[in-house]
mmCIF file of C-alpha atoms and ligand atoms in Angstrom:
data_model
loop_
_atom_site.group_PDB
_atom_site.id
_atom_site.type_symbol
_atom_site.label_atom_id
_atom_site.label_comp_id
_atom_site.label_asym_id
_atom_site.label_seq_id
_atom_site.Cartn_x
_atom_site.Cartn_y
_atom_site.Cartn_z
ATOM 1 C CA MET A 1 -3.035 18.008 9.090
ATOM 2 C CA SER A 2 0.725 18.343 9.479
ATOM 3 C CA VAL A 3 2.407 18.999 12.825
ATOM 4 C CA ALA A 4 2.501 22.694 11.912
ATOM 5 C CA GLY A 5 -1.306 22.582 11.633
ATOM 6 C CA LYS A 6 -1.387 22.898 7.848
ATOM 7 C CA VAL A 7 -3.738 20.649 5.875
ATOM 8 C CA ARG A 8 -1.624 18.277 3.775
ATOM 9 C CA ALA A 9 -2.051 18.438 -0.010
ATOM 10 C CA VAL A 10 -3.529 14.956 -0.360
ATOM 11 C CA THR A 11 -6.850 14.483 1.412
ATOM 12 C CA THR A 12 -9.332 11.618 1.407
ATOM 13 C CA LEU A 13 -11.577 13.732 -0.857
ATOM 14 C CA ARG A 14 -8.692 14.312 -3.281
ATOM 15 C CA LEU A 15 -8.239 10.512 -3.589
ATOM 16 C CA THR A 16 -11.861 10.115 -4.710
ATOM 17 C CA GLU A 17 -11.381 12.939 -7.209
ATOM 18 C CA MET A 18 -8.262 11.166 -8.530
ATOM 19 C CA LYS A 19 -10.338 8.034 -9.085
ATOM 20 C CA GLN A 20 -13.008 10.064 -10.918
ATOM 21 C CA ARG A 21 -10.318 11.576 -13.166
ATOM 22 C CA GLY A 22 -8.741 8.162 -13.778
ATOM 23 C CA GLU A 23 -5.485 9.281 -12.119
ATOM 24 C CA LYS A 24 -3.764 6.355 -10.399
ATOM 25 C CA ILE A 25 -2.866 6.626 -6.720
ATOM 26 C CA ALA A 26 0.696 5.783 -5.596
ATOM 27 C CA MET A 27 0.936 4.469 -2.038
ATOM 28 C CA LEU A 28 4.004 3.131 -0.180
ATOM 29 C CA THR A 29 4.756 2.148 3.385
ATOM 30 C CA SER A 30 7.145 4.053 5.655
ATOM 31 C CA TYR A 31 7.989 3.552 9.303
ATOM 32 C CA ASP A 32 10.574 6.204 10.142
ATOM 33 C CA TYR A 33 11.380 9.896 9.644
ATOM 34 C CA SER A 34 14.257 9.642 7.124
ATOM 35 C CA MET A 35 12.514 7.210 4.783
ATOM 36 C CA ALA A 36 9.188 9.079 4.966
ATOM 37 C CA LYS A 37 10.915 12.343 4.027
ATOM 38 C CA ILE A 38 12.269 10.767 0.813
ATOM 39 C CA VAL A 39 8.966 9.051 0.007
ATOM 40 C CA ASP A 40 6.928 12.239 0.521
ATOM 41 C CA ALA A 41 9.306 14.415 -1.512
ATOM 42 C CA ALA A 42 9.243 11.877 -4.369
ATOM 43 C CA GLY A 43 5.497 12.455 -4.826
ATOM 44 C CA VAL A 44 3.862 9.411 -3.211
ATOM 45 C CA ASP A 45 0.180 10.238 -2.579
ATOM 46 C CA VAL A 46 -0.495 8.038 0.454
ATOM 47 C CA ILE A 47 2.032 6.875 3.049
ATOM 48 C CA LEU A 48 0.947 3.811 4.991
ATOM 49 C CA VAL A 49 2.473 3.233 8.397
ATOM 50 C CA GLY A 50 1.727 -0.452 7.982
ATOM 51 C CA ASP A 51 1.792 -3.113 10.655
ATOM 52 C CA SER A 52 4.274 -4.751 8.258
ATOM 53 C CA ALA A 53 6.628 -2.790 10.554
ATOM 54 C CA ALA A 54 6.344 -5.955 12.665
ATOM 55 C CA ASN A 55 8.165 -7.842 9.886
ATOM 56 C CA VAL A 56 10.576 -5.358 8.322
ATOM 57 C CA MET A 57 11.407 -3.191 11.344
ATOM 58 C CA ALA A 58 11.057 -5.587 14.270
ATOM 59 C CA GLY A 59 11.852 -8.927 12.600
ATOM 60 C CA TYR A 60 8.692 -10.811 13.634
ATOM 61 C CA GLU A 61 7.395 -13.676 11.437
ATOM 62 C CA THR A 62 3.851 -12.258 11.322
ATOM 63 C CA THR A 63 2.218 -8.864 11.904
ATOM 64 C CA LEU A 64 0.403 -10.079 15.026
ATOM 65 C CA PRO A 65 2.897 -9.126 17.770
ATOM 66 C CA ILE A 66 3.156 -5.397 16.998
ATOM 67 C CA THR A 67 1.463 -3.239 19.645
ATOM 68 C CA LEU A 68 -0.476 0.025 19.487
ATOM 69 C CA ASP A 69 2.399 1.785 21.297
ATOM 70 C CA MET A 70 4.880 0.538 18.670
ATOM 71 C CA MET A 71 2.610 1.681 15.826
ATOM 72 C CA ILE A 72 2.256 5.097 17.475
ATOM 73 C CA TYR A 73 6.046 5.417 17.733
ATOM 74 C CA HIS A 74 6.462 4.645 13.996
ATOM 75 C CA ALA A 75 3.553 6.869 12.949
ATOM 76 C CA ARG A 76 4.809 9.867 14.943
ATOM 77 C CA SER A 77 8.218 9.597 13.279
ATOM 78 C CA VAL A 78 6.601 9.450 9.828
ATOM 79 C CA VAL A 79 4.179 12.337 10.409
ATOM 80 C CA ARG A 80 7.063 14.644 11.440
ATOM 81 C CA ALA A 81 8.598 14.134 7.978
ATOM 82 C CA VAL A 82 5.543 14.496 5.758
ATOM 83 C CA SER A 83 4.156 17.670 4.234
ATOM 84 C CA ARG A 84 2.209 16.424 1.180
ATOM 85 C CA ALA A 85 1.072 12.813 1.399
ATOM 86 C CA LEU A 86 -1.945 11.505 3.298
ATOM 87 C CA VAL A 87 -0.676 9.433 6.251
ATOM 88 C CA VAL A 88 -2.680 6.284 7.074
ATOM 89 C CA VAL A 89 -1.853 4.140 10.106
ATOM 90 C CA ASP A 90 -2.721 0.457 10.583
ATOM 91 C CA LEU A 91 -4.652 -0.471 13.705
ATOM 92 C CA PRO A 92 -2.702 -3.498 14.929
ATOM 93 C CA PHE A 93 -4.097 -6.950 15.720
ATOM 94 C CA GLY A 94 -6.204 -7.028 18.880
ATOM 95 C CA THR A 95 -6.998 -3.316 19.016
ATOM 96 C CA TYR A 96 -10.294 -3.233 17.104
ATOM 97 C CA GLN A 97 -11.759 -6.725 16.688
ATOM 98 C CA GLY A 98 -14.614 -7.785 18.925
ATOM 99 C CA ASN A 99 -15.248 -4.541 20.785
ATOM 100 C CA SER A 100 -16.073 -1.358 18.927
ATOM 101 C CA LYS A 101 -15.454 0.841 21.994
ATOM 102 C CA VAL A 102 -11.908 -0.489 22.217
ATOM 103 C CA ALA A 103 -11.588 0.078 18.456
ATOM 104 C CA LEU A 104 -12.598 3.725 18.835
ATOM 105 C CA GLU A 105 -10.186 4.200 21.766
ATOM 106 C CA SER A 106 -7.362 2.723 19.657
ATOM 107 C CA ALA A 107 -8.172 4.952 16.674
ATOM 108 C CA ILE A 108 -8.436 8.047 18.896
ATOM 109 C CA ARG A 109 -4.996 7.296 20.401
ATOM 110 C CA ILE A 110 -3.542 7.083 16.885
ATOM 111 C CA MET A 111 -5.114 10.363 15.768
ATOM 112 C CA LYS A 112 -4.277 12.285 18.973
ATOM 113 C CA GLU A 113 -0.773 10.960 19.604
ATOM 114 C CA THR A 114 0.523 10.842 16.012
ATOM 115 C CA GLU A 115 -1.446 13.545 14.133
ATOM 116 C CA ALA A 116 -1.874 11.097 11.224
ATOM 117 C CA ASP A 117 -4.804 11.525 8.839
ATOM 118 C CA ALA A 118 -6.586 8.163 8.911
ATOM 119 C CA VAL A 119 -6.536 4.570 10.135
ATOM 120 C CA LYS A 120 -6.683 1.296 8.219
ATOM 121 C CA ILE A 121 -8.305 -1.878 9.521
ATOM 122 C CA GLU A 122 -8.530 -5.408 8.140
ATOM 123 C CA GLY A 123 -11.788 -7.243 7.472
ATOM 124 C CA GLY A 124 -15.381 -6.791 6.323
ATOM 125 C CA GLU A 125 -18.716 -7.595 7.927
ATOM 126 C CA GLU A 126 -17.055 -8.983 11.089
ATOM 127 C CA ILE A 127 -15.549 -5.616 12.018
ATOM 128 C CA LEU A 128 -18.293 -3.354 10.640
ATOM 129 C CA GLU A 129 -19.417 -2.193 14.090
ATOM 130 C CA SER A 130 -15.872 -1.006 14.819
ATOM 131 C CA VAL A 131 -15.682 0.743 11.430
ATOM 132 C CA ASN A 132 -18.973 2.542 12.103
ATOM 133 C CA ARG A 133 -17.970 3.652 15.585
ATOM 134 C CA ILE A 134 -14.585 4.981 14.435
ATOM 135 C CA LEU A 135 -16.212 6.813 11.525
ATOM 136 C CA SER A 136 -18.845 8.289 13.855
ATOM 137 C CA ALA A 137 -16.015 10.081 15.671
ATOM 138 C CA GLY A 138 -14.967 11.723 12.414
ATOM 139 C CA ILE A 139 -11.908 9.530 11.894
ATOM 140 C CA PRO A 140 -11.387 8.469 8.257
ATOM 141 C CA VAL A 141 -11.121 4.693 7.808
ATOM 142 C CA MET A 142 -9.492 2.703 5.007
ATOM 143 C CA GLY A 143 -10.609 -0.925 4.613
ATOM 144 C CA HIS A 144 -8.421 -3.921 3.773
ATOM 145 C CA LEU A 145 -9.820 -7.082 2.144
ATOM 146 C CA GLY A 146 -8.450 -10.223 0.505
ATOM 147 C CA LEU A 147 -5.247 -11.521 2.069
ATOM 148 C CA THR A 148 -5.468 -9.834 5.455
ATOM 149 C CA PRO A 149 -2.174 -10.747 7.161
ATOM 150 C CA GLN A 150 -3.572 -10.412 10.697
ATOM 151 C CA SER A 151 -5.690 -13.515 9.878
ATOM 152 C CA ILE A 152 -2.732 -15.608 8.736
ATOM 153 C CA HIS A 153 -3.353 -18.270 11.366
ATOM 154 C CA LYS A 154 -6.937 -18.684 10.084
ATOM 155 C CA PHE A 155 -5.789 -18.830 6.420
ATOM 156 C CA GLY A 156 -2.726 -21.010 7.115
ATOM 157 C CA THR A 157 -1.017 -19.680 3.959
ATOM 158 C CA TYR A 158 -0.035 -16.418 2.254
ATOM 159 C CA ASN A 159 -1.446 -17.706 -1.075
ATOM 160 C CA VAL A 160 -3.888 -15.749 -3.280
ATOM 161 C CA ARG A 161 -7.332 -15.331 -1.643
ATOM 162 C CA ALA A 162 -10.874 -15.311 -3.092
ATOM 163 C CA LYS A 163 -10.173 -17.678 -5.989
ATOM 164 C CA GLU A 164 -13.283 -19.658 -5.049
ATOM 165 C CA GLU A 165 -16.739 -18.263 -5.856
ATOM 166 C CA ALA A 166 -17.980 -18.122 -2.243
ATOM 167 C CA GLU A 167 -14.975 -16.181 -0.946
ATOM 168 C CA ALA A 168 -15.050 -13.865 -3.979
ATOM 169 C CA GLU A 169 -18.751 -13.079 -3.432
ATOM 170 C CA LYS A 170 -18.133 -12.401 0.267
ATOM 171 C CA LEU A 171 -15.323 -10.023 -0.697
ATOM 172 C CA VAL A 172 -17.645 -8.117 -3.055
ATOM 173 C CA ARG A 173 -20.300 -7.903 -0.305
ATOM 174 C CA ASP A 174 -17.711 -6.723 2.233
ATOM 175 C CA ALA A 175 -16.411 -4.054 -0.161
ATOM 176 C CA ARG A 176 -19.971 -2.745 -0.645
ATOM 177 C CA LEU A 177 -20.547 -2.707 3.137
ATOM 178 C CA LEU A 178 -17.299 -0.815 3.799
ATOM 179 C CA GLU A 179 -18.117 1.759 1.122
ATOM 180 C CA ALA A 180 -21.694 2.176 2.408
ATOM 181 C CA ALA A 181 -20.355 2.631 5.956
ATOM 182 C CA GLY A 182 -18.193 5.523 4.741
ATOM 183 C CA CYS A 183 -14.672 4.123 4.265
ATOM 184 C CA PHE A 184 -12.672 6.437 1.969
ATOM 185 C CA GLY A 185 -10.778 3.621 0.263
ATOM 186 C CA ILE A 186 -10.078 -0.101 0.368
ATOM 187 C CA VAL A 187 -6.814 -2.029 0.057
ATOM 188 C CA LEU A 188 -7.249 -5.249 -1.951
ATOM 189 C CA GLU A 189 -4.408 -7.655 -1.207
ATOM 190 C CA LYS A 190 -3.437 -10.694 -3.271
ATOM 191 C CA ILE A 191 -6.714 -11.502 -5.040
ATOM 192 C CA PRO A 192 -7.354 -12.364 -8.724
ATOM 193 C CA ALA A 193 -6.976 -9.328 -11.007
ATOM 194 C CA ALA A 194 -10.435 -9.826 -12.552
ATOM 195 C CA LEU A 195 -12.125 -9.754 -9.131
ATOM 196 C CA ALA A 196 -10.158 -6.632 -8.091
ATOM 197 C CA GLU A 197 -11.186 -4.907 -11.332
ATOM 198 C CA ARG A 198 -14.843 -5.838 -10.797
ATOM 199 C CA VAL A 199 -14.811 -4.372 -7.262
ATOM 200 C CA SER A 200 -12.965 -1.241 -8.435
ATOM 201 C CA LYS A 201 -15.493 -0.618 -11.214
ATOM 202 C CA GLU A 202 -18.414 -1.006 -8.831
ATOM 203 C CA LEU A 203 -17.136 1.225 -6.013
ATOM 204 C CA LYS A 204 -17.006 5.027 -6.052
ATOM 205 C CA VAL A 205 -14.198 5.108 -3.476
ATOM 206 C CA PRO A 206 -10.699 4.161 -4.648
ATOM 207 C CA THR A 207 -9.258 0.677 -4.354
ATOM 208 C CA ILE A 208 -5.530 0.258 -3.765
ATOM 209 C CA GLY A 209 -4.058 -3.052 -4.846
ATOM 210 C CA ILE A 210 -1.110 -5.142 -3.758
ATOM 211 C CA GLY A 211 -0.896 -8.264 -5.868
ATOM 212 C CA ALA A 212 -4.339 -7.422 -7.307
ATOM 213 C CA GLY A 213 -3.434 -6.492 -10.887
ATOM 214 C CA GLY A 214 -3.760 -3.231 -12.817
ATOM 215 C CA GLY A 215 -7.544 -2.788 -12.791
ATOM 216 C CA VAL A 216 -7.512 -1.101 -9.370
ATOM 217 C CA ASP A 217 -7.294 2.649 -8.663
ATOM 218 C CA GLY A 218 -3.829 2.640 -7.122
ATOM 219 C CA GLN A 219 -0.951 0.464 -5.990
ATOM 220 C CA VAL A 220 0.791 -0.078 -2.674
ATOM 221 C CA LEU A 221 4.053 -1.884 -1.884
ATOM 222 C CA VAL A 222 6.108 -2.369 1.254
ATOM 223 C CA ILE A 223 9.063 -0.025 0.816
ATOM 224 C CA HIS A 224 11.675 -2.527 2.031
ATOM 225 C CA ASP A 225 10.509 -4.967 -0.657
ATOM 226 C CA MET A 226 10.423 -2.507 -3.588
ATOM 227 C CA LEU A 227 13.821 -1.055 -2.675
ATOM 228 C CA GLY A 228 15.309 -4.542 -2.409
ATOM 229 C CA ILE A 229 16.437 -4.049 1.209
ATOM 230 C CA SER A 230 15.159 -7.524 2.008
ATOM 231 C CA ASN A 231 16.241 -9.944 -0.721
ATOM 232 C CA ASP A 232 14.544 -13.075 0.628
ATOM 233 C CA PHE A 233 10.937 -12.159 -0.311
ATOM 234 C CA SER A 234 10.063 -12.478 -4.006
ATOM 235 C CA PRO A 235 6.331 -12.861 -4.637
ATOM 236 C CA ARG A 236 5.203 -12.590 -8.268
ATOM 237 C CA PHE A 237 3.516 -9.206 -7.710
ATOM 238 C CA LEU A 238 6.670 -7.522 -6.407
ATOM 239 C CA ARG A 239 8.647 -5.241 -8.725
ATOM 240 C CA ARG A 240 12.066 -4.338 -7.301
ATOM 241 C CA TYR A 241 13.121 -0.770 -8.130
ATOM 242 C CA ALA A 242 16.566 -1.002 -6.523
ATOM 243 C CA ASP A 243 18.970 -3.479 -4.966
ATOM 244 C CA LEU A 244 19.646 -1.685 -1.697
ATOM 245 C CA HIS A 245 20.630 -4.982 -0.086
ATOM 246 C CA GLY A 246 23.543 -5.166 -2.519
ATOM 247 C CA VAL A 247 24.399 -1.457 -2.280
ATOM 248 C CA MET A 248 24.296 -1.430 1.529
ATOM 249 C CA SER A 249 26.204 -4.707 1.927
ATOM 250 C CA GLU A 250 28.980 -3.421 -0.330
ATOM 251 C CA ALA A 251 29.166 -0.054 1.446
ATOM 252 C CA VAL A 252 29.299 -1.633 4.904
ATOM 253 C CA GLY A 253 31.878 -4.194 3.709
ATOM 254 C CA ASN A 254 34.055 -1.360 2.325
ATOM 255 C CA TYR A 255 33.785 0.542 5.602
ATOM 256 C CA VAL A 256 34.864 -2.520 7.593
ATOM 257 C CA SER A 257 37.900 -3.105 5.388
ATOM 258 C CA ASP A 258 38.849 0.623 5.447
ATOM 259 C CA VAL A 259 38.723 0.648 9.263
ATOM 260 C CA LYS A 260 40.715 -2.597 9.545
ATOM 261 C CA SER A 261 43.363 -1.403 7.083
ATOM 262 C CA CYS A 262 43.635 2.028 8.791
ATOM 263 C CA ASP A 263 42.553 3.714 5.526
ATOM 264 C CA PHE A 264 39.662 5.423 7.372
ATOM 265 C CA PRO A 265 39.885 8.102 8.659
ATOM 266 C CA ASN A 266 42.558 9.810 6.558
ATOM 267 C CA GLU A 267 44.154 13.198 7.278
ATOM 268 C CA LYS A 268 41.321 15.165 5.673
ATOM 269 C CA GLU A 269 38.751 13.296 7.769
ATOM 270 C CA GLN A 270 40.149 14.383 11.121
ATOM 271 C CA TYR A 271 40.502 17.629 13.137
HETATM 272 O O1 KIV B 301 1.042 -3.438 6.657
HETATM 273 C C1 KIV B 301 1.167 -3.231 5.435
HETATM 274 O O2 KIV B 301 2.260 -2.927 4.940
HETATM 275 C C2 KIV B 301 -0.021 -3.359 4.605
HETATM 276 C C3 KIV B 301 0.180 -3.316 3.119
HETATM 277 C C4 KIV B 301 0.762 -4.587 2.658
HETATM 278 C C5 KIV B 301 -1.064 -2.991 2.413
HETATM 279 O O3 KIV B 301 -1.084 -3.502 5.097
#
């Protein structure tokens, strides 16, 4: 639902229908009103208010420090801008693991205070009780398997996950469990393309990949990375569609020199 109470064009059901038709799903992150307005108007199907806001908006090393209040602030700003896309909000670290009642309270706060459409949570079997409780309240849940950044201190590296047989089999089991529980989709992050394709073929709900190859049902990227706003992050899976770092640096540099040289403002730019 949008703020005006209208159902947005993309629903969780529509995503499953897209998978059935073989139509790929385009998903991008957004964290603020202005960016979300552009992303929605450009035809993105799913907007993720990701906890990557911790990195690209707040400058933290990992996603762990971002709070539920911060996520709600970002999600509210995004929802105000969106009329078509489905808006999914990450439950941040510490708001759903270990206690399913706390998980439900966190998800309810997101749905009530932001008017977003769904929540996303990281993990499989370990967080299944939380997934079930959130779903039982009628809140759509998207799963997230593979490289789950909230577990970075357990992994110790941002390298590709599930290359070994045991981890790959656990991922397949977790994907089945999440689908059986009722998740409407699953993000697969940084896993071998063949494994992502196998999971995508087996599941009826759509898979959305990031660094998981082309055999998935859709793709997601962090908008700051794909627009080239940050130029110090270049994983193999990232395709840059613009060099906004260059464009913005040049524009700001020109502004500084125009101010210093008294070229700005000129006579037409004053009252
Ligand atoms: O927080 C985020 O941006 C994400 C995507 C990388 C999938 O979870």
